[in-house]
Coordinates of C-alpha atoms and ligand atoms in Angstrom, one line a residue:
Chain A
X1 CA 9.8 -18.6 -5.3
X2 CA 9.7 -19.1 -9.0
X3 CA 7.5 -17.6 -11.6
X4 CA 5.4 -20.3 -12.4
X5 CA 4.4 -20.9 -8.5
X6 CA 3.6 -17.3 -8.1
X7 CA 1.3 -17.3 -10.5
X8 CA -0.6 -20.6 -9.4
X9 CA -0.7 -19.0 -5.8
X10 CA -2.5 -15.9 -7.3
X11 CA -4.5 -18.1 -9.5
X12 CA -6.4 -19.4 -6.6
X13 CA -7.6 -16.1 -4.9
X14 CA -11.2 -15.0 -4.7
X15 CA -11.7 -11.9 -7.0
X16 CA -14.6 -9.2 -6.8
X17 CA -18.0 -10.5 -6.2
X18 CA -20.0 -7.6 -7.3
X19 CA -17.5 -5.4 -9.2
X20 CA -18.9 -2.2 -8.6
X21 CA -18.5 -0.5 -12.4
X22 CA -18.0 3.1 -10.9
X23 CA -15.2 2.0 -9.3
X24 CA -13.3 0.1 -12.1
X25 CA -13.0 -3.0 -10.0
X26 CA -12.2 -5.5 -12.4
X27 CA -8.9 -8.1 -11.1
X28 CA -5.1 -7.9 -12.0
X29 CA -5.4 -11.5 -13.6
X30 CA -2.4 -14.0 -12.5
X31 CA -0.5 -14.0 -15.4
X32 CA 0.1 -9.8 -15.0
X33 CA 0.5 -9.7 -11.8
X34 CA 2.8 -12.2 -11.0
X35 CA 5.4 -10.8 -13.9
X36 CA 4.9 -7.8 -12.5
X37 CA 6.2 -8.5 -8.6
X38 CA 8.6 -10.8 -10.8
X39 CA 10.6 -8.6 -12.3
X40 CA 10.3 -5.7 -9.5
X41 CA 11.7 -8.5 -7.3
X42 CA 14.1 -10.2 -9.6
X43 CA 15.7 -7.5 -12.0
X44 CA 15.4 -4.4 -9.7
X45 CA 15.2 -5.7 -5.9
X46 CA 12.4 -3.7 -4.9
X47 CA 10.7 -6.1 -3.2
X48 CA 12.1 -8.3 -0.8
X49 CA 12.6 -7.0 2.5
X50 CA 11.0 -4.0 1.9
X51 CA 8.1 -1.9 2.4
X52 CA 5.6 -2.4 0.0
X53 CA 2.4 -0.2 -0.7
X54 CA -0.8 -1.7 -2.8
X55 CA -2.6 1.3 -4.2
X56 CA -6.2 0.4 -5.3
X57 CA -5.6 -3.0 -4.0
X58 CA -9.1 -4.6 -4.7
X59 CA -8.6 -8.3 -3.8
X60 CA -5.0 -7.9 -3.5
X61 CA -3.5 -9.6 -6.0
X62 CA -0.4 -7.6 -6.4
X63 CA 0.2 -6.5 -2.4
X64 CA -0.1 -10.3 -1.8
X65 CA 2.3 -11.4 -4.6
X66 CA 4.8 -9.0 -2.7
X67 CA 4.3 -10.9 0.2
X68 CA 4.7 -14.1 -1.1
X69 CA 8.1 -12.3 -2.8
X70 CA 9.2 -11.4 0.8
X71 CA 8.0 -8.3 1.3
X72 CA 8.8 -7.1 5.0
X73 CA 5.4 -4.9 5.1
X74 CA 2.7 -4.4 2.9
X75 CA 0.1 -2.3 3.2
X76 CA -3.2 -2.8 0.6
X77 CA -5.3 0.5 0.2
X78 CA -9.0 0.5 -1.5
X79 CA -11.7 3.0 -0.9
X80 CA -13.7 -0.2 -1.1
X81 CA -14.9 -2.1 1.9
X82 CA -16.1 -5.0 0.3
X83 CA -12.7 -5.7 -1.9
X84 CA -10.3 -5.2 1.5
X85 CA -12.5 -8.0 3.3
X86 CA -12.0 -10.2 0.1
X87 CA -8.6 -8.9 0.5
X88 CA -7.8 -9.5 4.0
X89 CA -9.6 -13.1 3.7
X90 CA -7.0 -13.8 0.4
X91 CA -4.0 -13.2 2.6
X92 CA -5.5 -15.3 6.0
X93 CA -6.1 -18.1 2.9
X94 CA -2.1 -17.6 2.0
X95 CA -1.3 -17.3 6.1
X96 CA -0.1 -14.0 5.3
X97 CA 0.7 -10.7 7.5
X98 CA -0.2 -7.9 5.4
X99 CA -2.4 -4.3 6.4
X100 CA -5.3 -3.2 5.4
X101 CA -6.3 0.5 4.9
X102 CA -10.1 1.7 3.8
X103 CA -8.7 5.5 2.1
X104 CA -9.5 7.2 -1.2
X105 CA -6.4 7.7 -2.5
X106 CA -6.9 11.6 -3.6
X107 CA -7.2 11.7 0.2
X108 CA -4.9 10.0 0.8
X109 CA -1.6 11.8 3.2
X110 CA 1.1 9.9 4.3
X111 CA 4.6 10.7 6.2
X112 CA 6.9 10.5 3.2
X113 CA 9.9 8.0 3.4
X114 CA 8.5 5.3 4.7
X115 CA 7.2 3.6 1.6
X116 CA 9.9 1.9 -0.3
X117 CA 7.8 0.8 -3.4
X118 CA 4.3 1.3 -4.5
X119 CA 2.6 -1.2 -6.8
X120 CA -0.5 -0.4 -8.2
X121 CA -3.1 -1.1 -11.4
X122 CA -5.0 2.0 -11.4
X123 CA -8.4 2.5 -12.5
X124 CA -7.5 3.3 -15.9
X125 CA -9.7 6.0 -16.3
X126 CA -12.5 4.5 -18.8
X127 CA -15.0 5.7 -16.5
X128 CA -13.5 8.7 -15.1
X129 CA -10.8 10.5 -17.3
X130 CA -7.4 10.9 -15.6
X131 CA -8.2 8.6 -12.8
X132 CA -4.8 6.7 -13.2
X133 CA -2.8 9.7 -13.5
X134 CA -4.3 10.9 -9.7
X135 CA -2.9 7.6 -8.5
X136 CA 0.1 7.6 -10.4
X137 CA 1.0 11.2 -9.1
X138 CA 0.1 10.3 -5.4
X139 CA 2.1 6.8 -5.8
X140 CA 5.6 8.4 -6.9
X141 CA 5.3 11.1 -3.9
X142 CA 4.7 8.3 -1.2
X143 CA 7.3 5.6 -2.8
X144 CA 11.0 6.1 -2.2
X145 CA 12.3 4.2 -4.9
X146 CA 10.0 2.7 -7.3
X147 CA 6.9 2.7 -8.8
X148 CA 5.5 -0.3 -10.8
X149 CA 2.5 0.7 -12.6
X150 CA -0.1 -0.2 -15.8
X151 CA -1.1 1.7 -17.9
X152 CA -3.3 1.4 -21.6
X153 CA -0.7 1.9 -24.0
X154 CA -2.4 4.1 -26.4
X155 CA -1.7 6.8 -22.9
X156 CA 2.2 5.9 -23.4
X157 CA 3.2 9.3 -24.3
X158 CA 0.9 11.3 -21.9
X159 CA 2.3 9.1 -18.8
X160 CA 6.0 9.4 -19.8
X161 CA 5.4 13.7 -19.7
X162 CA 3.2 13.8 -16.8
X163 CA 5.0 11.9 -14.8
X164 CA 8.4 13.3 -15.9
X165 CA 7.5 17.0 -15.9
X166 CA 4.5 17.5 -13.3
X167 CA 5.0 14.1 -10.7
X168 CA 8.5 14.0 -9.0
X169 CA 9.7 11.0 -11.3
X170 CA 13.6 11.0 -12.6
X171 CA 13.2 7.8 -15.0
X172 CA 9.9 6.5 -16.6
X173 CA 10.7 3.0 -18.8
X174 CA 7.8 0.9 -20.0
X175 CA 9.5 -2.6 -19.5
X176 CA 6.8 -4.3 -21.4
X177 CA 3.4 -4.2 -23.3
X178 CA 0.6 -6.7 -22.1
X179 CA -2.8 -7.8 -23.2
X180 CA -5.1 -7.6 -20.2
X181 CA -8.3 -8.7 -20.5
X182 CA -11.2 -6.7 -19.1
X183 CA -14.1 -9.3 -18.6
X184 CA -17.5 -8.5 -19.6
X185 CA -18.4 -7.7 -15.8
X186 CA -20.7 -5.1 -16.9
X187 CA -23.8 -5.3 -19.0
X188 CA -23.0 -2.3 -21.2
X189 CA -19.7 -4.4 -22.8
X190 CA -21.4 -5.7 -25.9
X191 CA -18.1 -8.4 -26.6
X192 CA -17.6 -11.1 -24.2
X193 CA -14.2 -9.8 -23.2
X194 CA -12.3 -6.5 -23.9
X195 CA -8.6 -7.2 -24.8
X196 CA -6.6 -3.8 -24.0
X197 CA -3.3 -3.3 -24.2
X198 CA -1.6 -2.0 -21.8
X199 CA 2.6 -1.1 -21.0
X200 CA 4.0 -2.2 -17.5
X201 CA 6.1 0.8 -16.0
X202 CA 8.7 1.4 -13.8
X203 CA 9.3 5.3 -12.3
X204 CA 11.8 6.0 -10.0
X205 CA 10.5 9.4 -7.8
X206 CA 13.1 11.9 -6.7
X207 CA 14.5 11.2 -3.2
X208 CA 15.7 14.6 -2.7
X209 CA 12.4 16.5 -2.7
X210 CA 10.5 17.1 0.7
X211 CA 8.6 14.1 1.1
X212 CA 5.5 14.7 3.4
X213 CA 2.5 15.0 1.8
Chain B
X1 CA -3.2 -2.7 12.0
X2 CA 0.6 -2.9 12.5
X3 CA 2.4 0.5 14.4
X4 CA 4.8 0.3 11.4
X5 CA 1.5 1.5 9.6
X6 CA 0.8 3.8 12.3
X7 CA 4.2 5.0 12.1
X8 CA 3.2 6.8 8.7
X9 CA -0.7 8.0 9.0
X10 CA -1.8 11.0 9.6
X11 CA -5.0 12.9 9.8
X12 CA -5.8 13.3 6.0
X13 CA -8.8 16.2 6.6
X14 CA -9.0 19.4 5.4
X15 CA -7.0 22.1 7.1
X16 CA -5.4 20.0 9.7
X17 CA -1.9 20.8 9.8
X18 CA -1.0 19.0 13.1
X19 CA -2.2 15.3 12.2
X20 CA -0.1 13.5 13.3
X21 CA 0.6 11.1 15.1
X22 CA -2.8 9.6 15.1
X23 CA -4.3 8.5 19.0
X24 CA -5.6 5.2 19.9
X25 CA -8.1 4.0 21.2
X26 CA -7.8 0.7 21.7
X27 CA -10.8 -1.6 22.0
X28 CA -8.4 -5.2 21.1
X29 CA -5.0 -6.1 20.4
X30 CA -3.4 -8.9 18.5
X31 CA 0.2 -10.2 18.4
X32 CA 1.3 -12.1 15.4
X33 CA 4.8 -13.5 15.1
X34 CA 7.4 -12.1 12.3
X35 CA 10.5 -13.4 11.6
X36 CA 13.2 -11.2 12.4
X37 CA 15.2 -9.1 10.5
X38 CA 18.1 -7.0 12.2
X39 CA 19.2 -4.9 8.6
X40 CA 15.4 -4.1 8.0
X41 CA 15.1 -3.0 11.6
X42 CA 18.3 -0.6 11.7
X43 CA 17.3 0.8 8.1
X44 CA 13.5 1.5 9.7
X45 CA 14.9 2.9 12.7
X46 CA 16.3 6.1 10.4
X47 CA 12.7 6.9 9.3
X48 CA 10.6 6.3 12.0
X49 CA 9.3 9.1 14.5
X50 CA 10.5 7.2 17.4
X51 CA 8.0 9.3 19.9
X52 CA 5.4 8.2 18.1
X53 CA 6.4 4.3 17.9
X54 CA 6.9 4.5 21.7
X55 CA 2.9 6.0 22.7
X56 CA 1.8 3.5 20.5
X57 CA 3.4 0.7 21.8
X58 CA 2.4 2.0 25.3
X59 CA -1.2 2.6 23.9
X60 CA -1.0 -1.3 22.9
X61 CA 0.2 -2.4 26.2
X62 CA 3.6 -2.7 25.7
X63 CA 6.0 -0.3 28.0
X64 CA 9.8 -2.0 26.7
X65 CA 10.6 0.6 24.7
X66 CA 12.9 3.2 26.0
X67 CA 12.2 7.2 25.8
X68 CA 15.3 8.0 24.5
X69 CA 16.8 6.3 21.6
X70 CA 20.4 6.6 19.8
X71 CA 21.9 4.6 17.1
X72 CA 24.5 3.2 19.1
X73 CA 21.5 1.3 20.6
X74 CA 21.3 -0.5 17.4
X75 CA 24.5 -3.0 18.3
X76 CA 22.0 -4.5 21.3
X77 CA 20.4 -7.5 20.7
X78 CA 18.1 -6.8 23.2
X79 CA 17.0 -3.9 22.0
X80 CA 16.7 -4.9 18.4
X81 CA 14.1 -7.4 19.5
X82 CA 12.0 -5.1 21.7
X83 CA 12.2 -2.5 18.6
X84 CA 10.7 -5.7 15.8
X85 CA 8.1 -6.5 18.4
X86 CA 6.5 -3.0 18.5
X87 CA 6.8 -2.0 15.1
X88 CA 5.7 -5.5 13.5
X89 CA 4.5 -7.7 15.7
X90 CA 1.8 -5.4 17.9
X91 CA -1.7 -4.7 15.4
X92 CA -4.1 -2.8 16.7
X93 CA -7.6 -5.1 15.6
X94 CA -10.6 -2.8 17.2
X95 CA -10.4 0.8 18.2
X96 CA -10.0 3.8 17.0
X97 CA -7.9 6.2 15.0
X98 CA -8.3 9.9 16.4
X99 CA -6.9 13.4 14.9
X100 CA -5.2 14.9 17.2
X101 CA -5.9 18.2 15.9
X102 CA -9.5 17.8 15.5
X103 CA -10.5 14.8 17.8
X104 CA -12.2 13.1 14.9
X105 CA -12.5 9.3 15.4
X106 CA -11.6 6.7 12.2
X107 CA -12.9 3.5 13.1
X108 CA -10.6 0.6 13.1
X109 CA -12.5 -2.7 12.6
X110 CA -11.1 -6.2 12.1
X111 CA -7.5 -4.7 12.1
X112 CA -8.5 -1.9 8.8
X113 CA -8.7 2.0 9.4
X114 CA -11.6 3.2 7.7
X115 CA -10.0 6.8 6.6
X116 CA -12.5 7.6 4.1
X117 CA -13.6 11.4 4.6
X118 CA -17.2 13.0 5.1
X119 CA -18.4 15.3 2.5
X120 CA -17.2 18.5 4.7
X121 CA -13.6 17.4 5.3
X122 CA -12.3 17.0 1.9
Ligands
SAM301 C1 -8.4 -2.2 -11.7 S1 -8.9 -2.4 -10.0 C2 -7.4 -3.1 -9.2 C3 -7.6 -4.5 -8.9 C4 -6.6 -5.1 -8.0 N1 -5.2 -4.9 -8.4 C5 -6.9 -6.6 -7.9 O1 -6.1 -7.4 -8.4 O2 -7.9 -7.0 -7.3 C6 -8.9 -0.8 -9.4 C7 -9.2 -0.7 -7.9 O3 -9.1 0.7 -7.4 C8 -10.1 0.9 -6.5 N2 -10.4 2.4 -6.5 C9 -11.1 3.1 -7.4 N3 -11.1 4.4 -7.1 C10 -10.4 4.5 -6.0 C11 -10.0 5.6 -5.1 N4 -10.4 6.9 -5.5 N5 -9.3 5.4 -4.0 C12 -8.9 4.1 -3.7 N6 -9.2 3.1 -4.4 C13 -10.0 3.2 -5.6 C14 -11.3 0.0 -6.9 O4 -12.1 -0.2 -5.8 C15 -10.6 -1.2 -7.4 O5 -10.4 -2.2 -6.4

């Protein structure tokens, strides 16, 4: 599938309805998303065929762009009832197979190995401080060989030690910076639209360590 | 929910050190058609608990699987095809999840676990 269709296919799924602001639910727009599973796919192989893990899935945007990259499994995770049926009614609109899980990810414990990549835009952590580093640190102990992840990029050096020093990750490589636009879901955003920017990276865990969680 | 999935949860409360693998209880079951892949199936076979993948399938209502499993087996045909339908094909839609330490039932509705914990069990 090329670039440009990706992007149209994730162009025409529903987003939140009620984004709840606690939870940071605002979407992965198309244009992010797709050149995200793009270039996992295309430069690094870590999606087709595999096993693919959506962390804070919402709507499913990214989980659903793996599938349409030929993901063999994918597996969408949200604490959020309301975004997984949005979710789960995305991939039925896209005829696609994909699992559903209703799990906070600090609570989240999985059999390690199983997961090849985990693909995830966190919370970034504007309403609660650190939030993306909890699901960065859970994603590179589930994934067994990469981690695709956004970030804001004003965090850049904080995410390359963290993840380095205290999360299991050999190699941390922002492969690009992006503008993503927050929309004014929330009535405390004074502009219409906050434009943050914020780095696409790619970790790569430790396979050696003891994977269970 | 596909036993590939199942394959890999466990019981995520507090204290429970034997959570896994997860019982079923299975209220309805739905079989959805995958295209098949022989290299994905002998790379999954390495990492799945194969006990685990068999009482599922049996939980689901499919008794093809064999007890006893070695790699060899991965050169039959046959056997390739009875491993893809259990692992990707079954989905537990309504039922239940339950510790098997603790007997604590997570919901499954519509095909989606609901693992989200009670105030006590985090
Ligand atoms: C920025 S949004 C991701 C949007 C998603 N990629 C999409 O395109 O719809 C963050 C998501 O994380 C979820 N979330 C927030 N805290 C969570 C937690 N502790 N565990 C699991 N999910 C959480 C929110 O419900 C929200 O869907």
């Amino acid at each position: 599938m090329k670039l440009k269709q990706l992007e149209s296919h994730l162009g025409s799924l529903q987003q939140f309805d009620n984004p709840k602001i606690e939870l940071e639910q605002y979407p992965t727009g198309p244009h992010i998303a797709s050149r995200l599973l793009y270039t996992a796919d295309n430069s690094f192989g870590d999606v087709k065929d595999k096993v693919v893990a959506d962390f804070g899935c919402g709507c499913g945007t990214l989980g659903l762009a793996a599938a349409l990259l030929g993901a063999k499994h994918v597996i969408g995770v949200d604490i959020d009832a309301e975004s997984i049926e949005i979710a789960s009614s995305n991939a039925d609109e896209l005829e696609l197979d994909v699992d559903f899980i209703q799990c906070d990810i600090r609570h989240l414990r999985w059999r390690g190995g199983m997961v090849d990549t985990v693909v995830l835009n966190p919370p970034f952590g504007t309403r609660k401080k650190g939030a993306d580093m909890e699901f960065l640190s859970t994603a590179l102990r589930v994934a067994s060989e990469a981690v695709y992840s956004l970030h804001k990029s004003t965090t850049r050096d904080h995410v390359k030690r963290t993840s380095l020093r205290d999360y299991n990750a050999v190699s941390a490589e922002v492969l690009c910076e992006l503008r993503f636009d927050v929309p004014q879901l929330y009535k405390f955003h004074k502009k219409k639209e906050v434009d943050v920017a914020v780095d696409l990276w790619r970790f790569v865990p430790k396979t050696s360590s003891p994977k269970r969680l | 929910m596909r036993l590939l999935t199942h394959n890999m949860l466990s019981s995520n409360i507090k204290g429970v050190t034997n959570g896994f693998p997860l019982r079923m209880e299975v209220g309805k079951v739905v079989e959805k058609t995958v295209d098949f892949n022989a290299d994905f199936l002998r790379n999954m076979f390495a990492k799945v608990e194969w006990n685990a993948l068999v009482e599922g399938s049996k939980a689901l209502g499919y008794f093809e699987l064999p007890d006893n499993v070695e790699s060899s087996m991965l050169e039959s045909d046959e056997f390739l095809h009875k491993f893809h339908h259990a692992l990707l094909e079954l989905h537990l839609e309504q039922g239940a999840l339950i510790c098997p330490e603790t007997g604590r039932r997570f919901p499954v509705s519509k095909g989606i676990p609901n693992m989200l914990l009670h105030e006590d069990e985090v």
